[in-house]
XYZ file of C-alpha atoms in Angstrom:
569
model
C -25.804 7.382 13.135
C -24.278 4.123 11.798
C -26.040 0.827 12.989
C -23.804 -2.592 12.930
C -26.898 -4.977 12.513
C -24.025 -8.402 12.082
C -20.692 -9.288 11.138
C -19.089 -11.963 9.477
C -15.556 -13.303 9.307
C -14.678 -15.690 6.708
C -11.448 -17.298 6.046
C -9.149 -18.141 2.722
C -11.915 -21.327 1.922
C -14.621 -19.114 2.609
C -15.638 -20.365 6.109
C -17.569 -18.160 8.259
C -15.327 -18.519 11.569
C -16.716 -15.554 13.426
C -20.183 -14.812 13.642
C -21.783 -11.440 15.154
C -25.262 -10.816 14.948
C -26.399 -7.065 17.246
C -29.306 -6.567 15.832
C -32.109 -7.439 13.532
C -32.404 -9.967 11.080
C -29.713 -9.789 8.721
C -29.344 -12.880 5.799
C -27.469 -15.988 6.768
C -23.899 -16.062 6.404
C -24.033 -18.987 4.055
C -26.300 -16.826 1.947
C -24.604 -13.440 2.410
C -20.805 -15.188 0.968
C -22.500 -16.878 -1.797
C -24.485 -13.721 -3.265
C -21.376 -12.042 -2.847
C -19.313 -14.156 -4.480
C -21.424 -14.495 -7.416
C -20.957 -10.431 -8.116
C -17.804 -10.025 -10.673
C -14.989 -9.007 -9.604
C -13.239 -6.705 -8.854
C -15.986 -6.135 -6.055
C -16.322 -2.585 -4.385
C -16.286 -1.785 -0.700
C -20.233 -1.232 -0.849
C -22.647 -3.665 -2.495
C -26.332 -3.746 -2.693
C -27.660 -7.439 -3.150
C -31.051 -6.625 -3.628
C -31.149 -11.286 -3.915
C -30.706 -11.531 -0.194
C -33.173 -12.056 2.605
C -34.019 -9.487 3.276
C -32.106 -6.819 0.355
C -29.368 -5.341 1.924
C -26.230 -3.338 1.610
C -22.759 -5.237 2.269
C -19.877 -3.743 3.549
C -16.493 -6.009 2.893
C -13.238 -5.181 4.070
C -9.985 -7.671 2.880
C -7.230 -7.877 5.173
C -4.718 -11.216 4.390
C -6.405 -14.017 4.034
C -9.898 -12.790 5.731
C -12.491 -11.325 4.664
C -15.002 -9.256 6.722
C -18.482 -8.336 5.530
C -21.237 -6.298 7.442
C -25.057 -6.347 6.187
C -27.179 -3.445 6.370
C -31.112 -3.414 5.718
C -31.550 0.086 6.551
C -29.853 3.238 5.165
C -26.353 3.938 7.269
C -23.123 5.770 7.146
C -21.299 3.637 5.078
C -17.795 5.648 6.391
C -18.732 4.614 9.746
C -19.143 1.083 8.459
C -15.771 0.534 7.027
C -13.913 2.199 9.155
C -15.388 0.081 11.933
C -14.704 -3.208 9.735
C -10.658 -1.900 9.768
C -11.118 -1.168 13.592
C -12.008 -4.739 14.292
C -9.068 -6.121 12.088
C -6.241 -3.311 13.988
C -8.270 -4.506 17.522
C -7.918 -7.981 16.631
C -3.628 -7.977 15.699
C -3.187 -6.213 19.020
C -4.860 -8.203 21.045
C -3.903 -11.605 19.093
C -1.393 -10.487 17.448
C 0.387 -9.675 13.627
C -0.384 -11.259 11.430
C -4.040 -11.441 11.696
C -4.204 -15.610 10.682
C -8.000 -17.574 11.225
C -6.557 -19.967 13.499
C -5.568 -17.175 15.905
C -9.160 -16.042 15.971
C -10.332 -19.930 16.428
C -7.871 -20.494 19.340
C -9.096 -17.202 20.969
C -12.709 -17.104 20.394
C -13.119 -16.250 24.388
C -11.208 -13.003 24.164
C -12.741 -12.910 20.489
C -16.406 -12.804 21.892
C -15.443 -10.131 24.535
C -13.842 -7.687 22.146
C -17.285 -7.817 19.660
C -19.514 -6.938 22.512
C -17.387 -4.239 24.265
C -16.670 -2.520 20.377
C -20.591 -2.554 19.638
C -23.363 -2.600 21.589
C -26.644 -2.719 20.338
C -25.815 -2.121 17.064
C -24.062 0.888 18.348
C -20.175 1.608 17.674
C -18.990 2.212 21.000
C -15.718 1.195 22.573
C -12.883 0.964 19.457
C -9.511 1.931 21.628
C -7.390 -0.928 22.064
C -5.873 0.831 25.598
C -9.748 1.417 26.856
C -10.734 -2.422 25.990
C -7.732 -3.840 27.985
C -8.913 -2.498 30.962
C -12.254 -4.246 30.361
C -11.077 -7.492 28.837
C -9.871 -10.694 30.254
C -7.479 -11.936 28.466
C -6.370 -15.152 29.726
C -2.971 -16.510 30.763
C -0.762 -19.833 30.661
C -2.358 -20.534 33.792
C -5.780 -19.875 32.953
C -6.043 -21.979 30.110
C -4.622 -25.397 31.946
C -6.763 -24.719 34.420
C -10.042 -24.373 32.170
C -8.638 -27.008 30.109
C -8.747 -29.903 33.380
C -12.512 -27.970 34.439
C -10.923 -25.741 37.140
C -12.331 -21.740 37.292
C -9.539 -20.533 34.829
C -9.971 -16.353 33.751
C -13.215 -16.580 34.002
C -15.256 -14.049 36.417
C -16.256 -15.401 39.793
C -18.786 -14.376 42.252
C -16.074 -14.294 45.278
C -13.612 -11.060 46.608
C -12.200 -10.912 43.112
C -15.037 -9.023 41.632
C -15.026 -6.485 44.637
C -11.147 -6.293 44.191
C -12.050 -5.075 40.598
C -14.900 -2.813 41.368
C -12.699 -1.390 44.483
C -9.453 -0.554 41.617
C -11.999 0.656 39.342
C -12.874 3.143 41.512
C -9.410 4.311 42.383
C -8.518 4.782 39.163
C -11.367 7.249 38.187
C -11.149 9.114 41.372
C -7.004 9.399 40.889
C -8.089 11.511 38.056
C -9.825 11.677 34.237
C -9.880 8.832 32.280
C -8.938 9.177 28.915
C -10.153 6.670 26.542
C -7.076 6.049 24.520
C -4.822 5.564 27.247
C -4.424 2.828 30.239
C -4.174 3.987 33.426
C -1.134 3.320 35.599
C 0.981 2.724 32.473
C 4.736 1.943 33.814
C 7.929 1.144 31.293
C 11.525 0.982 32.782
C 12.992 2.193 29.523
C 11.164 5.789 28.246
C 11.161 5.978 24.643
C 8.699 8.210 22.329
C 9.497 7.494 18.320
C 7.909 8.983 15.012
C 7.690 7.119 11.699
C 7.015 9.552 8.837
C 5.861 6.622 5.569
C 4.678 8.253 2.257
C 3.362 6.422 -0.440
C 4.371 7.404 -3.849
C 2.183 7.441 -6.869
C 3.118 9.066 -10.247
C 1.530 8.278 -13.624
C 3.735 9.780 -16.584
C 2.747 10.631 -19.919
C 4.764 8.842 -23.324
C 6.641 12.580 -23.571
C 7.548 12.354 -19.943
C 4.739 14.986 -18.500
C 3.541 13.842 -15.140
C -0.282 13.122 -15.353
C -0.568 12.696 -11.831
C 1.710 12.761 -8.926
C 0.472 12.160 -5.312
C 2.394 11.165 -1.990
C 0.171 9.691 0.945
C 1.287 9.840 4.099
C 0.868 8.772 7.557
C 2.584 9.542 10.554
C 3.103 6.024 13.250
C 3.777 7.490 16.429
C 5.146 4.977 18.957
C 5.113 5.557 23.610
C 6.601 3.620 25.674
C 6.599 6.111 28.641
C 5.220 6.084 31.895
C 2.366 7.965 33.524
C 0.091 10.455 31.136
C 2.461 12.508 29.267
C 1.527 15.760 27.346
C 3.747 15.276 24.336
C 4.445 18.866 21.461
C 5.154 17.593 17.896
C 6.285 19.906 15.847
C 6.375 19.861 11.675
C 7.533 22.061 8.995
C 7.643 21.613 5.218
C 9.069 23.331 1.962
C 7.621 27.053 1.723
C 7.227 28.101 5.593
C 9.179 31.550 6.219
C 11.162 32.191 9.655
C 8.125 34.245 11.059
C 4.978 32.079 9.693
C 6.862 28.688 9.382
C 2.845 27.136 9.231
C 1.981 28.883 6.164
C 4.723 25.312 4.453
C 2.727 22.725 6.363
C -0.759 24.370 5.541
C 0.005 24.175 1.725
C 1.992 20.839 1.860
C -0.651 18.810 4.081
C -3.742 18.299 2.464
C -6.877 16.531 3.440
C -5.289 16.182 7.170
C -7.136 13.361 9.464
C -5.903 13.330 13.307
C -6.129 10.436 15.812
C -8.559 12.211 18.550
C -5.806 12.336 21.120
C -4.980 15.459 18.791
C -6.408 19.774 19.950
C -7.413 20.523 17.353
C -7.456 23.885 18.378
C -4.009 24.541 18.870
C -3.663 22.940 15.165
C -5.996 25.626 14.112
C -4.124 28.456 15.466
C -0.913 27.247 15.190
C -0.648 24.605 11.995
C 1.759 21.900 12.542
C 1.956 21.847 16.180
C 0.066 18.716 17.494
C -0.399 18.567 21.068
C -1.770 15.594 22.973
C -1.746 12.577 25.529
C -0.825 9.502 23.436
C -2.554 5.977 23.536
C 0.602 3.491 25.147
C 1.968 1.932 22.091
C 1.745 2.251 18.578
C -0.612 3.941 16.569
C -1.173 6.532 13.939
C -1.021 10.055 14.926
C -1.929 11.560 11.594
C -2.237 10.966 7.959
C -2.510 13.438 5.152
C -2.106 13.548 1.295
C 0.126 16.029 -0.857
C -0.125 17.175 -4.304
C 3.116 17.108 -6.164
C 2.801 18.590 -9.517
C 4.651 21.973 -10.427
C 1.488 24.018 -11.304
C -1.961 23.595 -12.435
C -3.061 21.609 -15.288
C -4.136 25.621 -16.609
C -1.466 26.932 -15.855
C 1.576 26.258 -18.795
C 4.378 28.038 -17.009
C 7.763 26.218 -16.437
C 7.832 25.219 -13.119
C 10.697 27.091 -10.558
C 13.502 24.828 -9.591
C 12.152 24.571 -6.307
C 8.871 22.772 -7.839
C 10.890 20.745 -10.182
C 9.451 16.924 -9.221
C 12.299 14.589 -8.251
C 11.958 11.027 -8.128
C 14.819 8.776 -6.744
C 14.164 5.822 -10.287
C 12.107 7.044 -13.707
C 11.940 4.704 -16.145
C 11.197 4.829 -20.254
C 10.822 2.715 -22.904
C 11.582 2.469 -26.802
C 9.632 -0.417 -28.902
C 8.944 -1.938 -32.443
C 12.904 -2.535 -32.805
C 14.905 -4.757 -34.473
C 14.052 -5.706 -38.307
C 11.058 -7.322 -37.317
C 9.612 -4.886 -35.098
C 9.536 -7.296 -31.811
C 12.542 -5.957 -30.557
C 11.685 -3.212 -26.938
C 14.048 -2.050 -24.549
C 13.593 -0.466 -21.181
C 15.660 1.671 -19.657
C 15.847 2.326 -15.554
C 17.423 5.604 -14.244
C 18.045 5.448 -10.716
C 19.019 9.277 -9.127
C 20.525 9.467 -5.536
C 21.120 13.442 -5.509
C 17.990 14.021 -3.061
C 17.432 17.425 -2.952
C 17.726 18.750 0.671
C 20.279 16.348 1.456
C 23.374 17.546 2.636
C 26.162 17.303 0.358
C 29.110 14.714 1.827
C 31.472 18.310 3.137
C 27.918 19.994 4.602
C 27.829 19.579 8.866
C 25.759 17.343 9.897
C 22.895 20.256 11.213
C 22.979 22.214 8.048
C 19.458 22.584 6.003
C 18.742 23.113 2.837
C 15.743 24.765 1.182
C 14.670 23.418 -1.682
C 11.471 20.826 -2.317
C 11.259 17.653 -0.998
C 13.950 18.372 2.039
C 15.363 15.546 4.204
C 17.450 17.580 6.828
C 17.305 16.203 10.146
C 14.927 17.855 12.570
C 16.651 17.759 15.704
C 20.385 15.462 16.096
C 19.072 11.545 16.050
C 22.322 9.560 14.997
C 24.498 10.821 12.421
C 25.353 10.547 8.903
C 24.450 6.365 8.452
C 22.868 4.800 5.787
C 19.378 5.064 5.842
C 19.170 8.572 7.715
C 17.820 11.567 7.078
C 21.670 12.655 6.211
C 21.964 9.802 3.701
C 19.181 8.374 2.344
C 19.484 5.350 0.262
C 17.104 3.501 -2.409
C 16.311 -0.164 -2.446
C 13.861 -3.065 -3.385
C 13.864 -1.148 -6.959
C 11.539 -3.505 -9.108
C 10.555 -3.060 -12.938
C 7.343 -4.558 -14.007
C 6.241 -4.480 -17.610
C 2.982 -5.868 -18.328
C 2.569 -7.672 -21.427
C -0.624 -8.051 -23.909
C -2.538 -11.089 -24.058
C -1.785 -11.854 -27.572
C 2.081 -12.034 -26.323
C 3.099 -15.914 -26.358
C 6.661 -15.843 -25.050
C 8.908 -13.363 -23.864
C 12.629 -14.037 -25.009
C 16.530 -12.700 -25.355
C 15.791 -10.909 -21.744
C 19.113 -8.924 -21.914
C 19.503 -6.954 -18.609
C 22.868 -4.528 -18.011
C 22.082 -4.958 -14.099
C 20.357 -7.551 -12.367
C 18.037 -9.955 -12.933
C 14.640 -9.990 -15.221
C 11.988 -12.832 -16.039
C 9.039 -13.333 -17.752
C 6.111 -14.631 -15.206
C 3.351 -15.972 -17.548
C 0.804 -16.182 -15.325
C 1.015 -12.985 -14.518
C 1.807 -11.553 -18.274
C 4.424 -9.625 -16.804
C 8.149 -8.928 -17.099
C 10.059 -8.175 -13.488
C 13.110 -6.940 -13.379
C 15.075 -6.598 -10.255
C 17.790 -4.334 -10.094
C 20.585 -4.950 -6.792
C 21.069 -1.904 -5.096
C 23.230 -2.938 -1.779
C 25.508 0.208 -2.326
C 22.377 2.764 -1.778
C 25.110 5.353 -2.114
C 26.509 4.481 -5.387
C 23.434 3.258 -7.384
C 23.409 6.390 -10.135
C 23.048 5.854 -13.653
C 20.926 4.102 -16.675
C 20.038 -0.015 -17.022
C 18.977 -0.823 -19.860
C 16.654 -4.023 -20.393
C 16.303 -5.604 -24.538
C 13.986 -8.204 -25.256
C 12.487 -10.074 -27.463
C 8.232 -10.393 -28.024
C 7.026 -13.464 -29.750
C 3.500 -13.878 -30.954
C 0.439 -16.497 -31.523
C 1.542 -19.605 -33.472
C -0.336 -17.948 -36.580
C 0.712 -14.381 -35.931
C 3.209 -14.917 -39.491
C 0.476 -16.410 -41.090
C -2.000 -13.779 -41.045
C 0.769 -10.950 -41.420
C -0.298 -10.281 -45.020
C -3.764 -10.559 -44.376
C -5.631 -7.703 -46.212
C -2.553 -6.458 -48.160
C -1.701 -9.837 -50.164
C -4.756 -12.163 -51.143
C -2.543 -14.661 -52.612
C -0.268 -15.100 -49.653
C -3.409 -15.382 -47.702
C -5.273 -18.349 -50.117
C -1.544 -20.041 -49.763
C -1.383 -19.587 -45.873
C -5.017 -21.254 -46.028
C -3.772 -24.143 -48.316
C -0.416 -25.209 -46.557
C -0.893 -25.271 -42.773
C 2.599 -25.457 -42.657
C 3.723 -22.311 -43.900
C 5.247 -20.119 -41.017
C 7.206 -23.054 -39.225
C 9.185 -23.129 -42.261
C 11.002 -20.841 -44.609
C 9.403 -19.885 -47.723
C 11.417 -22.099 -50.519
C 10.859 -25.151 -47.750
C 6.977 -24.846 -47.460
C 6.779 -23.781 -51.159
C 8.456 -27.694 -51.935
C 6.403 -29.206 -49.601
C 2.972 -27.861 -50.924
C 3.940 -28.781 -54.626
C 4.569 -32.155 -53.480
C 1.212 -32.239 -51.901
C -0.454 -30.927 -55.283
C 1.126 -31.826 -58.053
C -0.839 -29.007 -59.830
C 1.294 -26.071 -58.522
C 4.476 -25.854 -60.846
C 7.432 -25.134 -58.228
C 8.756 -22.020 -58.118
C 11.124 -20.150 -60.049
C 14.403 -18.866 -59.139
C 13.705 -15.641 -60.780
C 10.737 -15.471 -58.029
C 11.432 -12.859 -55.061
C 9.873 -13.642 -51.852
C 8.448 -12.639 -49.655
C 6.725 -9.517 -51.302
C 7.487 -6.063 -50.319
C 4.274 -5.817 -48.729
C 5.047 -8.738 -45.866
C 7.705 -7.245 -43.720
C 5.573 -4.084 -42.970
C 2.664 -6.249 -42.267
C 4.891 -7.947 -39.752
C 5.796 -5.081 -38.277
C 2.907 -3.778 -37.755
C 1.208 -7.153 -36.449
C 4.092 -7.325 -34.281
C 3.058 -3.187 -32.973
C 0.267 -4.143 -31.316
C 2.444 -6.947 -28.933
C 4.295 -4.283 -27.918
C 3.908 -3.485 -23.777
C 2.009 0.016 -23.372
C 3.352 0.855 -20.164
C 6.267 0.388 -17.522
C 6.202 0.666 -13.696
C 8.590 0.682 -11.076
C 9.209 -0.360 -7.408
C 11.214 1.359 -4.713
C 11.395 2.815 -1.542
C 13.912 5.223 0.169
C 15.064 5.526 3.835
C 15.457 9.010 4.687
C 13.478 11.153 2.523
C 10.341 11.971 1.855
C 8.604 13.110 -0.953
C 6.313 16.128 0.381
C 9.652 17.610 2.111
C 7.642 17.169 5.350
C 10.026 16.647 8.323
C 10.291 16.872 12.631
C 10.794 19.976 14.221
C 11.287 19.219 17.404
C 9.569 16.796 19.808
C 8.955 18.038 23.965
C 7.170 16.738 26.642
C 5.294 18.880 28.473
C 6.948 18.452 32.050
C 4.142 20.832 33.815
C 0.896 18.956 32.123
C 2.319 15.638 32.314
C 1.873 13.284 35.391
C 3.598 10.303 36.682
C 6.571 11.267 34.625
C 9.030 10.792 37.210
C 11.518 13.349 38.135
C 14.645 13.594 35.776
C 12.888 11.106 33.571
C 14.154 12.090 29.583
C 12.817 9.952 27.014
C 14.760 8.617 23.900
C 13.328 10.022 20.819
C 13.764 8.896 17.657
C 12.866 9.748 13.932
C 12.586 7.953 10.894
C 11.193 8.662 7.022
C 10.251 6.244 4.732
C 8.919 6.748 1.259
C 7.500 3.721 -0.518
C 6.146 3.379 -4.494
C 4.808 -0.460 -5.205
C 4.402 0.038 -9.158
C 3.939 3.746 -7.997
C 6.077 5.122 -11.123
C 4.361 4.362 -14.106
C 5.070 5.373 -17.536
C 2.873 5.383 -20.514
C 4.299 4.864 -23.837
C 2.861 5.436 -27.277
C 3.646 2.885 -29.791
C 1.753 4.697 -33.145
């Protein structure tokens, strides 16, 4: 069992602003911020500081500009831990609001206080629903905070009929039926609507021959209730591979490593996969999330992969370099594909499905054939980044067919941003050229180890590499009046300089490309809605006649998720 013994919230200027303590003695939160800072970075999620008083394990958690850490003298769950940590932040933006900021949590340190102590207890995780601590929670109103401002009773419990009020609904509200944690009781709305949001994150590493290395899709489904009473809600979901008599048999291969919000039976997942049944929290949350494998086949397994395995991605991206007569020459080229497969074509109805991998038909008729639907899905924020070796100085002759590219040097990387406000019509190649230049004495040592004399004369005039050879040649002879000036019959630079150059230049090159996007519409994994019912019989306080909106959406996002090796040997 996982024991919370403190927590600690610090801010951008590492400030502790929030300070927990539920059990024991854990080390100071001076002490704990500057041990941990002193670790190099990039710092993992667990840390032993064995310097602390007493040694214990630290648990951190980022989220904007806060950072939460947890000490630990004793052996715990670290899972438990973390996941706690990112309970507290999801508590805190729904009861304060998004975007978690630390003045919010220094304006609010009343309803800040209340939510610690109700989500641990003891040292104990206990109460982590956001529906189950509103009920227990005072959160205070205009009114209440004038009135504690002047030194009236504001929010703040009293000894009078109020308490006894609360105790008296209390009490009507557990014998009107079960309590469910997630979910507040005597939940009203005037306008019914249930919506699913379907986001898959995108992640692809390519080899230099254009082999995918790795390809995985994360997903999540955000489930969103605005609907009144407790209502038993059927989700239904199929994916690429299902048959008409054991459609679960798609799901159960596409959906790996499933996790379930614990509104979800499990045992009607069991026998029936992809039917989720359950009572959802009021609000939003996340139903489900789930990971998918995309490669064809098997890293053992060297058989071409079937057309319905092929992997499709909406923008791939490649790269030549060492060109030009110098060898500092690269370009990049961007090819954006809008032919989704499972898409219906422009003459298909509206209803029709298709069967191939990574499928985007609509699962049952929300809207029509728009932009951004599941009947047109379009591709946008596409974003090249090219990161650049340290021994790169400058960056020049940025030549882009389509939109717009820089060179950020504090990041040592190219981005190139590419306009796609057509979604429909962005098919085809952009190209990118551009120029590398090196270190101030990149020419000099060029022939270094292939010409000893060009080397002792590099060492002798500084000045040889701003200049051309016949200029620096003049100016060193009239330095020493030793050195005869050169001949015309004299051929420079050797033979041997402009490989050297090249190759010098070789290892400036960029060793890898990545690219930005995300599509509205289609998903990756092929992974779609069904069908969505409400349970009229199990659900109560519906209201008679009462039929919710439902709506669906799909979202696939890849920051930098497309990346492409290249080989310059």
């Amino acid at each position: 069992m996982a024991l919370i013994e403190a927590l600690y919230i610090y801010d951008d200027h590492n400030n502790c602003i929030v300070e927990q303590t539920y059990r024991s003695r854990p080390p100071p939160a001076k002490q704990l911020i500057n041990l941990f800072l002193a670790q190099p970075a990039p710092r993992p999620s667990v840390l032993f500081l064995h310097d602390a008083t007493p040694p214990s394990t630290v648990f951190s958690a980022y989220h904007s500009t806060l950072l939460l850490l947890s000490p630990s003298s004793a052996d715990t769950d670290p899972l438990a831990v973390l996941e706690f940590l990112h309970r507290v932040v999801d508590v805190f933006e729904d009861f304060l609001g998004a975007p978690l900021l630390p003045h919010k949590i220094e304006n609010n340190y009343d309803v800040v206080a209340q939510l610690l102590g109700e989500m641990c207890d003891g040292g104990t995780i206990y109460n982590t629903e956001p529906n189950a601590l509103r009920e227990v929670v005072e959160m205070p109103g205009l009114m209440g905070r004038l009135f504690t401002n002047v030194g009236l009773p504001g929010s703040a419990p009293s000894i009078g009929s109020s308490n006894n009020l609360k105790v008296n609904l209390a009490k009507s509200n557990l014998n009107s039926g079960p309590s469910i944690p997630w979910r507040r009781a005597n939940v009203r709305h005037t306008s019914n609507e249930l919506y699913v949001d379907i986001v898959e994150t995108l992640s692809v590493i390519l080899a230099p021959s254009g082999r995918p290395l790795s390809a995985i899709s994360s997903g999540s489904v955000a489930f969103t209730s605005k609907i009144s009473g407790v209502p038993d809600l059927l989700l239904v979901l199929s994916a690429p591979g299902g048959s008409s008599i054991n459609r679960g048999s798609g799901i159960m291969q596409t959906m790996q490593l499933p996790v379930f919000h614990p509104c979800i039976r499990l045992s009607r997942w069991r026998e029936r996969p992809g039917e989720l049944s359950f009572v959802p929290p009021d609000g939003r949350f996340i139903l489900a999330g789930y990971e998918v494998d995309l490669l064809p086949n098997s890293a053992d397994n060297d058989l071409p992969p079937s057309q319905a395995e092929k992997l499709f991605l909406p923008a791939g991206v490649d790269m030549r370099t060492s060109l030009g007569p110098a060898g500092n020459e690269f370009e990049a080229r961007l090819t954006l594909n809008t032919k989704f497969p499972g898409a219906p074509a422009p003459s298909a109805r509206p209803g029709m499905r298709q069967g191939l991998s990574g499928t985007s038909t609509p699962s049952f008729g929300f809207g029509g054939s728009t932009a951004g639907s599941s009947n047109s899905p379009i591709i946008e924020a596409v974003v090249v980044r090219i990161p650049i070796p340290p021994g790169v100085r400058n960056v020049t002759d940025l030549r882009p067919s389509r939109g717009d590219a820089n060179f950020i040097s504090w990041e040592r990387c190219i981005e190139w941003r590419i306009p796609t406000k057509d979604g429909a019509s962005v098919d085809g190649i952009a190209t990118l050229y551009g120029s590398v230049v090196g270190q101030l004495d990149s020419a000099a040592h060029a022939g270094e180890n292939g010409n000893a004399e060009s080397t002792a004369q590099t060492k002798a005039n500084p000045l040889l590499g701003y200049y051309d050879d016949d200029s620096a040649a003049a100016i060193d002879s009239y330095q020493d009046t030793s050195i005869p000036p050169p001949s015309k019959a004299v051929v420079d630079p050797t033979p041997v300089a402009k490989p050297k150059k090249i190759e010098v230049n070789k290892a400036l090159m960029p060793t890898s490309v990545a690219v930005s996007f995300s599509v509205k519409g289609w998903l990756p994994s092929g992974i779609k809605v069904e069908s969505l019912v409400v349970d009229v019989q199990k659900s109560r306080g519906l209201g008679d006649g009462v039929k919710p909106y439902k709506g669906v959406k799909y979202l696939t996002v890849s920051k930098n998720g497309v990346e492409r090796r290249i080989s310059n040997v």
